[in-house]
Coordinates of N, CA and C in Angstrom, one line a residue:
X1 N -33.1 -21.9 -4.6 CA -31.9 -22.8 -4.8 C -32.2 -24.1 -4.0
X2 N -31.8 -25.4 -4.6 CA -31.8 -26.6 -3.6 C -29.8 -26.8 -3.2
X3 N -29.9 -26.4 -1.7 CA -28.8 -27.1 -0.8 C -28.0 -27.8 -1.1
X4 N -28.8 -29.0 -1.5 CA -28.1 -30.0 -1.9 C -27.4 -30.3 -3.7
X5 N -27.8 -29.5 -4.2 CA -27.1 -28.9 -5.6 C -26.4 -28.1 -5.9
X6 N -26.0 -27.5 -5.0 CA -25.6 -26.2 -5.3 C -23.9 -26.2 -5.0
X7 N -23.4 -26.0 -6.3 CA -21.7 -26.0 -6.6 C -21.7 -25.3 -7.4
X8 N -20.0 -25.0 -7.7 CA -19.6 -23.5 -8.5 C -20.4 -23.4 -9.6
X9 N -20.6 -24.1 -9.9 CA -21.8 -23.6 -11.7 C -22.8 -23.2 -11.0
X10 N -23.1 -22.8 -9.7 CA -24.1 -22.0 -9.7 C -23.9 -20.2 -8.7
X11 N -22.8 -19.9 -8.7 CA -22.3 -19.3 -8.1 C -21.8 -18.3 -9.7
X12 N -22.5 -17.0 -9.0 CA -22.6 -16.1 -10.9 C -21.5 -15.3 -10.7
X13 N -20.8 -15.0 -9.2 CA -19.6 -14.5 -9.6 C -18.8 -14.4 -8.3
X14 N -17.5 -13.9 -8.3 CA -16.6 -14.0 -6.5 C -15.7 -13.1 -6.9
X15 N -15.3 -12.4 -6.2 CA -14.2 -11.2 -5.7 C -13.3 -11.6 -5.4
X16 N -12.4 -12.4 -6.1 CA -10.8 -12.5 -5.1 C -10.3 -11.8 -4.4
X17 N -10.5 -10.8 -3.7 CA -9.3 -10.3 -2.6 C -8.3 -10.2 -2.5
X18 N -7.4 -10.0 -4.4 CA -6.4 -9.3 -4.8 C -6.1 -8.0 -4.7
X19 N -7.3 -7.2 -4.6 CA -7.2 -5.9 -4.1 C -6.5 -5.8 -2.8
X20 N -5.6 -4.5 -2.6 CA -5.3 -4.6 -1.7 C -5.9 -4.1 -0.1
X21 N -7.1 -3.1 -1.0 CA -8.0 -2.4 -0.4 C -9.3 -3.5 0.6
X22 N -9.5 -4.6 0.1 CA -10.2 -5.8 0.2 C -9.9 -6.5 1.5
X23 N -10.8 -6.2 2.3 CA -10.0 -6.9 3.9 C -10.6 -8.0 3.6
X24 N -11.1 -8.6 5.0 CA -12.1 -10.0 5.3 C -13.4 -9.1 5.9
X25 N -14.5 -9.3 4.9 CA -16.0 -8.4 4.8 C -16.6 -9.3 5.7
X26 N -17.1 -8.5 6.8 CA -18.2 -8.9 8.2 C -19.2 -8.8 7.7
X27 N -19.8 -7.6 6.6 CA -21.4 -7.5 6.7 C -21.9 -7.6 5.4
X28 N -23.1 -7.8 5.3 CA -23.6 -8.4 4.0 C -23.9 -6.8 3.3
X29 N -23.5 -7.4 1.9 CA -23.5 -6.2 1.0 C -25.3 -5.3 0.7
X30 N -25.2 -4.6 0.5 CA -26.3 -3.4 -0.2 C -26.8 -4.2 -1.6
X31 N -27.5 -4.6 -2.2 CA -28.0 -5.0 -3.4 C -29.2 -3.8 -3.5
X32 N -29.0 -3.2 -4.6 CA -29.9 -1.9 -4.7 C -29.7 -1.2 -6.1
X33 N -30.2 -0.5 -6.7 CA -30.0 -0.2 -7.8 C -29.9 1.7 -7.8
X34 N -28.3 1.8 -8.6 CA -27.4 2.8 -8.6 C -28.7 4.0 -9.5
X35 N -28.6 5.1 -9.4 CA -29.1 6.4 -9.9 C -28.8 6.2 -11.7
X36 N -27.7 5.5 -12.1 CA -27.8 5.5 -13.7 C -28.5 3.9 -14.0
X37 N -29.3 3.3 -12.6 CA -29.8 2.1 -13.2 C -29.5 0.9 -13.0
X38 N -28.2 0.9 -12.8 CA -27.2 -0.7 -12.5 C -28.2 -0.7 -11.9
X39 N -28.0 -2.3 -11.3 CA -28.6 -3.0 -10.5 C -26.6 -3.3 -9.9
X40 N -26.6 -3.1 -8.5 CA -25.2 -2.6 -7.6 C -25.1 -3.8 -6.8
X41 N -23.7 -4.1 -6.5 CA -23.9 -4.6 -4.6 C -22.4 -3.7 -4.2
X42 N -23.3 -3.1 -3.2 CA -22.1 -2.4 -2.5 C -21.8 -2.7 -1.0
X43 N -20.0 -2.9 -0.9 CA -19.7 -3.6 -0.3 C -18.2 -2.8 0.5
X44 N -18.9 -2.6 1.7 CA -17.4 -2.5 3.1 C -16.8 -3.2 2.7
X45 N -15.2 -2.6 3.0 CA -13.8 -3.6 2.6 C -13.8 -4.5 3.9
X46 N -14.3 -4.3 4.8 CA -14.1 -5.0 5.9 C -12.6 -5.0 7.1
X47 N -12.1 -5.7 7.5 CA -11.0 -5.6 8.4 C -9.8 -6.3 7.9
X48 N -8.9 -5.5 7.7 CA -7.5 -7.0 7.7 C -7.0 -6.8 6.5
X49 N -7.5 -5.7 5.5 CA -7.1 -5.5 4.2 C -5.6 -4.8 4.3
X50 N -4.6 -5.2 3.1 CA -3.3 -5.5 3.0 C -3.2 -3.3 3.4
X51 N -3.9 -3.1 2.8 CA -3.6 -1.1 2.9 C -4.1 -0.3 4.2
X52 N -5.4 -1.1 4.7 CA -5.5 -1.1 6.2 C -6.2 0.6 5.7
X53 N -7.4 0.4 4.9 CA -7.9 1.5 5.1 C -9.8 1.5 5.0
X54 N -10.3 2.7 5.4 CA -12.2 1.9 5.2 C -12.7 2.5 3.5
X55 N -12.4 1.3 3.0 CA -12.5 1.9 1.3 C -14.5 1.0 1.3
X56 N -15.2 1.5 0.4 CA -16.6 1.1 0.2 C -16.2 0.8 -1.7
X57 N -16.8 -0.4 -1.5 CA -16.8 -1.1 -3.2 C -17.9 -1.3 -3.9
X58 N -18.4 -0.7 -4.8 CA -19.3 -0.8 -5.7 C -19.3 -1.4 -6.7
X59 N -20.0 -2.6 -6.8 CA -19.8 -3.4 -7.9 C -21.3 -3.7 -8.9
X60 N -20.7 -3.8 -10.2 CA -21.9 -4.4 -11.2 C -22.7 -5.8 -10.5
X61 N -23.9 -5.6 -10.4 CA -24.4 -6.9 -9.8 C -24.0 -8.3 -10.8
X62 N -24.5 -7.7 -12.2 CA -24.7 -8.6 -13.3 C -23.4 -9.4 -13.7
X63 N -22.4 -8.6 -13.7 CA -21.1 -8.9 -14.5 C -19.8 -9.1 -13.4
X64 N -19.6 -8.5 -12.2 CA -18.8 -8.5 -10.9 C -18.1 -7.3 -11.2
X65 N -18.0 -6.5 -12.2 CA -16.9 -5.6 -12.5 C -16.8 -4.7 -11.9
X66 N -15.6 -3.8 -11.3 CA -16.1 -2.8 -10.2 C -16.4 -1.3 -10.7
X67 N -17.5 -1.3 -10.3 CA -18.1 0.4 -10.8 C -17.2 1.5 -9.9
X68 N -17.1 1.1 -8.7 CA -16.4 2.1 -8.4 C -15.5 1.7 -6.9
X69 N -14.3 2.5 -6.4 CA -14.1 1.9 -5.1 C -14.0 3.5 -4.7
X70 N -14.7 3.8 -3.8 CA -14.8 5.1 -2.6 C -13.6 4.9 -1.9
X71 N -12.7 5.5 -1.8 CA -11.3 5.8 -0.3 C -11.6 6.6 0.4
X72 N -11.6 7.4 1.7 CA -11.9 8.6 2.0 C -10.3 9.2 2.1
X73 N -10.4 10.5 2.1 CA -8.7 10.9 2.2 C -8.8 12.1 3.4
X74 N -6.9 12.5 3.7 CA -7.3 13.5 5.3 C -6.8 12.2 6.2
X75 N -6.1 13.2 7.3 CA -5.4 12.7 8.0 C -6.5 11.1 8.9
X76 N -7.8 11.2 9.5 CA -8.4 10.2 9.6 C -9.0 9.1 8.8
X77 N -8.3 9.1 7.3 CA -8.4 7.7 6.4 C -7.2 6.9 6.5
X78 N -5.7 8.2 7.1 CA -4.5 7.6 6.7 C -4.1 6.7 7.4
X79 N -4.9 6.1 8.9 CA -4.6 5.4 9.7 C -4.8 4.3 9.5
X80 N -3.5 3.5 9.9 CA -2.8 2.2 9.8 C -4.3 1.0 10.7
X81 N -4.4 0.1 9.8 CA -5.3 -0.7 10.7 C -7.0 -0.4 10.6
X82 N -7.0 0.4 9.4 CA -8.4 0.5 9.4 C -9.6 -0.5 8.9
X83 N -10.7 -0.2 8.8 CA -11.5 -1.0 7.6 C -12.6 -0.4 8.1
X84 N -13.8 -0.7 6.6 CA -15.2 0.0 7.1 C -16.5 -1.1 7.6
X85 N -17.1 -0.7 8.6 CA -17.7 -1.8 8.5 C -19.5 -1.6 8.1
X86 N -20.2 -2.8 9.1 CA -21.4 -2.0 7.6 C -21.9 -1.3 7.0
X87 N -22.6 -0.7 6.4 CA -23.0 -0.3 5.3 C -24.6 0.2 5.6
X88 N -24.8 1.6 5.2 CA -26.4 1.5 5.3 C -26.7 2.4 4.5
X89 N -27.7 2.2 3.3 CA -27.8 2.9 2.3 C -29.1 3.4 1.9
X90 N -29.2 4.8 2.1 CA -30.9 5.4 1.9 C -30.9 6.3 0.4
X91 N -32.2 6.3 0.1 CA -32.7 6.8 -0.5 C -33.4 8.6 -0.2
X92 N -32.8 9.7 -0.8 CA -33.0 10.6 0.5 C -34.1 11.1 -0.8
X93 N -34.7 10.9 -1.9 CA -35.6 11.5 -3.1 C -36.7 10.6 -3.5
X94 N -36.8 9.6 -2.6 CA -37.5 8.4 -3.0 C -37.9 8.2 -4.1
X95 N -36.9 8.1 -4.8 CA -37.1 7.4 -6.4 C -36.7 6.1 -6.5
X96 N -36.3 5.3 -5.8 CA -36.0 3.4 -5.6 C -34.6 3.5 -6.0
X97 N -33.6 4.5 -5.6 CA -32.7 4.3 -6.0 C -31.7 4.6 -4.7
X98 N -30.5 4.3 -4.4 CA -29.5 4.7 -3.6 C -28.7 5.8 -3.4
X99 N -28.9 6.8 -2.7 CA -28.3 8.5 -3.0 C -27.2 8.3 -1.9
X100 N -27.2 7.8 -0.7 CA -26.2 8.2 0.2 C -26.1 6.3 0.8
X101 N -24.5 6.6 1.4 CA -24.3 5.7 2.0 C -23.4 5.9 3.3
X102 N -24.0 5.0 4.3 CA -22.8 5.7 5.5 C -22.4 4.6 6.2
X103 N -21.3 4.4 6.7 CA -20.5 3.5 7.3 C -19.4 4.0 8.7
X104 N -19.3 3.0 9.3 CA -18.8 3.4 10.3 C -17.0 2.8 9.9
X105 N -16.0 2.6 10.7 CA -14.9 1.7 11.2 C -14.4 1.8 12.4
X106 N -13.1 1.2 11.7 CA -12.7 0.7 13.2 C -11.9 1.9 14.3
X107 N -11.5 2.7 13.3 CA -11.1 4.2 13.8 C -11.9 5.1 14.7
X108 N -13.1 4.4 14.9 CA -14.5 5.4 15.3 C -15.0 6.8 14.2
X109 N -14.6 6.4 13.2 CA -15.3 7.7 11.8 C -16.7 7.4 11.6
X110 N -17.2 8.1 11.5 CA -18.9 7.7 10.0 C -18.2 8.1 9.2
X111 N -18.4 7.6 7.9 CA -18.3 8.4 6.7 C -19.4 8.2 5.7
X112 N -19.8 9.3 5.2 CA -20.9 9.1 4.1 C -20.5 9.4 2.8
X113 N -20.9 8.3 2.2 CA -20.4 8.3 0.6 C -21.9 8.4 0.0
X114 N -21.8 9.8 -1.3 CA -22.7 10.5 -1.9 C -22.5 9.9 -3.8
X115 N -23.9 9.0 -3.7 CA -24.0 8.3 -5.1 C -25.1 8.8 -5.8
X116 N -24.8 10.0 -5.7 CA -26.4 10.6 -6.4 C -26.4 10.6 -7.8
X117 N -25.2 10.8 -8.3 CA -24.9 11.6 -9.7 C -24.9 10.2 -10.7
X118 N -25.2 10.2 -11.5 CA -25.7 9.0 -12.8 C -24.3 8.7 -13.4
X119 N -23.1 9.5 -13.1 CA -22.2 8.8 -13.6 C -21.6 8.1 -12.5
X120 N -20.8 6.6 -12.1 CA -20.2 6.4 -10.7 C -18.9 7.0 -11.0
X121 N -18.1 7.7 -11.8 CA -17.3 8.5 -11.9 C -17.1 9.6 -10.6
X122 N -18.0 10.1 -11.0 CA -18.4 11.5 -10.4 C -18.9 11.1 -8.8
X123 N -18.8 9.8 -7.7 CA -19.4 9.3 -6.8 C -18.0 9.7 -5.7
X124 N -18.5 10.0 -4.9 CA -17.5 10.9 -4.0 C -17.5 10.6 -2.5
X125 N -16.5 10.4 -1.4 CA -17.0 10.5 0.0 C -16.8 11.9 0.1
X126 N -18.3 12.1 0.9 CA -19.2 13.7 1.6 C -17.9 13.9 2.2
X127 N -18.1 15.5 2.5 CA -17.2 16.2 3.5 C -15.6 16.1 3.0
X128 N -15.5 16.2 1.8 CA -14.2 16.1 0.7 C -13.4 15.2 1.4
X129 N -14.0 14.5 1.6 CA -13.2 13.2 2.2 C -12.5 13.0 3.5
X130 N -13.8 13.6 4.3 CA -13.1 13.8 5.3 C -14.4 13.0 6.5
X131 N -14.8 12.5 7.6 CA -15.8 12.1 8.4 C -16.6 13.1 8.5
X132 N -18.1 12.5 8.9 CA -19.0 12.9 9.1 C -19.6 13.4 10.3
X133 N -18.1 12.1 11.3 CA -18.0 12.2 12.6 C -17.0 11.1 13.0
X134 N -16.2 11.7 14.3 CA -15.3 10.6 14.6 C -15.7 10.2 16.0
X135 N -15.9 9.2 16.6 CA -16.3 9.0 18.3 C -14.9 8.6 18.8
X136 N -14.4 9.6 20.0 CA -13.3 9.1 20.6 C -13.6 8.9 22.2
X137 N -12.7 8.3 23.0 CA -13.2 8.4 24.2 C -13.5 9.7 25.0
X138 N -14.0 9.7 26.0 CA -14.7 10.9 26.6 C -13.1 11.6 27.3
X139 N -12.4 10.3 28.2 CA -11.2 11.2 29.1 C -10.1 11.3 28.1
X140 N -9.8 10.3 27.1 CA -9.0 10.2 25.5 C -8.9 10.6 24.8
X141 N -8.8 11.6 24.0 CA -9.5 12.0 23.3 C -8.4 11.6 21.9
X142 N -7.7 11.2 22.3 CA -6.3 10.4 21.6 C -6.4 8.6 20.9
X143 N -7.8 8.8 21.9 CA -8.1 7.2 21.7 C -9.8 7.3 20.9
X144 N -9.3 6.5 19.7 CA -10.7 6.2 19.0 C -11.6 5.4 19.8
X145 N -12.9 5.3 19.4 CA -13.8 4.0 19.8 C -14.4 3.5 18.4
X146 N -13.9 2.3 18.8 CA -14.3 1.8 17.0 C -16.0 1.4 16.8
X147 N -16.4 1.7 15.4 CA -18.0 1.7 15.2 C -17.9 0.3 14.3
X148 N -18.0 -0.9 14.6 CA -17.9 -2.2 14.4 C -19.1 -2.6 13.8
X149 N -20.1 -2.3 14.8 CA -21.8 -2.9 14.1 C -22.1 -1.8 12.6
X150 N -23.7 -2.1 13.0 CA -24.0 -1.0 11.6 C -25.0 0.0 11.8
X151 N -25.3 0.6 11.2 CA -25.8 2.0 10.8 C -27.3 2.1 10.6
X152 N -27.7 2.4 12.2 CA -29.6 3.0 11.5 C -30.0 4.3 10.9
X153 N -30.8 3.9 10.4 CA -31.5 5.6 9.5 C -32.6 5.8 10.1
X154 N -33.0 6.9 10.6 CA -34.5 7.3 10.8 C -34.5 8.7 10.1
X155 N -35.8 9.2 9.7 CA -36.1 10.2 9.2 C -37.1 11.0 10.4
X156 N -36.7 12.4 10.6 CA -37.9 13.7 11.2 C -38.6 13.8 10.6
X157 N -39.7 14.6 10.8 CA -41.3 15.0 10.6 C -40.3 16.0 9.0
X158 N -39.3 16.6 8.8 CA -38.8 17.3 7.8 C -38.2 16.3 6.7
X159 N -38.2 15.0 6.9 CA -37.4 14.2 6.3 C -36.2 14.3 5.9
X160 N -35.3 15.0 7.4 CA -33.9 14.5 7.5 C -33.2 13.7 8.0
X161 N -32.6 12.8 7.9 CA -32.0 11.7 8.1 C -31.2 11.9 9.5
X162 N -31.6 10.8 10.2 CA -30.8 11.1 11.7 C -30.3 9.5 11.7
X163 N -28.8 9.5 12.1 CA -27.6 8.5 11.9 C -27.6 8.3 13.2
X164 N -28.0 6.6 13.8 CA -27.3 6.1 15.0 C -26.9 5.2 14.6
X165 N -25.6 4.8 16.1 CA -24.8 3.5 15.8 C -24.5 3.4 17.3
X166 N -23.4 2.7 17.3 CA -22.8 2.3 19.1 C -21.7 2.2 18.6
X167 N -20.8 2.6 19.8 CA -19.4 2.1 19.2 C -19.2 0.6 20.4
X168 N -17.8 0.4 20.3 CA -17.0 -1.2 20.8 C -16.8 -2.1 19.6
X169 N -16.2 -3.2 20.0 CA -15.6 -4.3 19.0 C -15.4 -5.4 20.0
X170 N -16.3 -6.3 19.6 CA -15.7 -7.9 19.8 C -14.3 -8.4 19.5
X171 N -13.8 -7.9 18.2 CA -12.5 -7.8 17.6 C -10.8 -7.6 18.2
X172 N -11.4 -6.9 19.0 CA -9.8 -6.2 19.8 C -10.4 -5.9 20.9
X173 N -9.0 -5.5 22.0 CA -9.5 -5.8 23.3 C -9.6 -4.0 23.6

């Protein structure tokens, strides 16, 4: 692209933020291509959204339309003030396509959302909608620690996927 040309006729598509699910997104979306082919960007709702929960948005790269929106449900989705934040999406069959995705918020959850299946119908958050893990404080246990940054993948000598992160937030005190 040239800098200096570049206005709405070149901009192929935008998300209004009519959803209610749709906070204000910190981290740059997943561009990857879904198990039935799409070519995807999938995208944390981010913080501040009007329902205050960590919903993951899957959208048609080509057209904007949304293929799918992941909620998790269970008493740790129901909290007031939530959002998800990055996004990190592996391939666990190495076929170039995106099977799992996992994300942290501001609650202190992982949750991993399972896009294996070729229909996005059928695309589900793991653990029937429940985390994968929640980090709370050590004396607290009342008190979340929120997972703000994002999400590394490393694989064992068996090639299973081992999940780090850190928790804190620049965001709140």
């Amino acid at each position: 692209t040239d800098p200096a040309s570049f206005d709405q006729s070149k901009v192929l598509w935008e998300v209004d933020g009519t959803d209610r699910d749709m906070g204000m997104v910190l981290s740059r979306p997943i561009i990857t291509k879904a198990n039935n082919n799409m070519q995807v960007a999938i995208v944390s709702n981010g913080i501040n959204s009007t329902d205050g929960k960590p919903v993951l948005f899957v959208f048609d790269l080509a057209t904007a339309i949304q293929v799918n929106e992941l909620t998790p449900t269970g008493p740790a989705a129901s909290l007031t003030g939530n959002g998800l934040s990055a996004a990190t999406g592996i391939d666990i069959n190495v076929d170039g396509k995106v099977d799992w995705v996992y994300a942290g918020d501001l609650k202190g959850n992982i949750w991993k959302y399972d896009l294996r299946n070729v229909n996005p119908g059928s695309w589900v958050v793991d653990f029937s909608g429940t985390p994968l893990y929640s980090a709370v404080d050590p004396v607290d246990a009342n008190k979340s620690q929120p997972i703000t940054g994002g999400i590394a993948i490393a694989f064992d000598a068996a090639f299973n996927p081992w999940i780090y992160f850190g928790t804190g937030s620049y965001l709140t005190s």
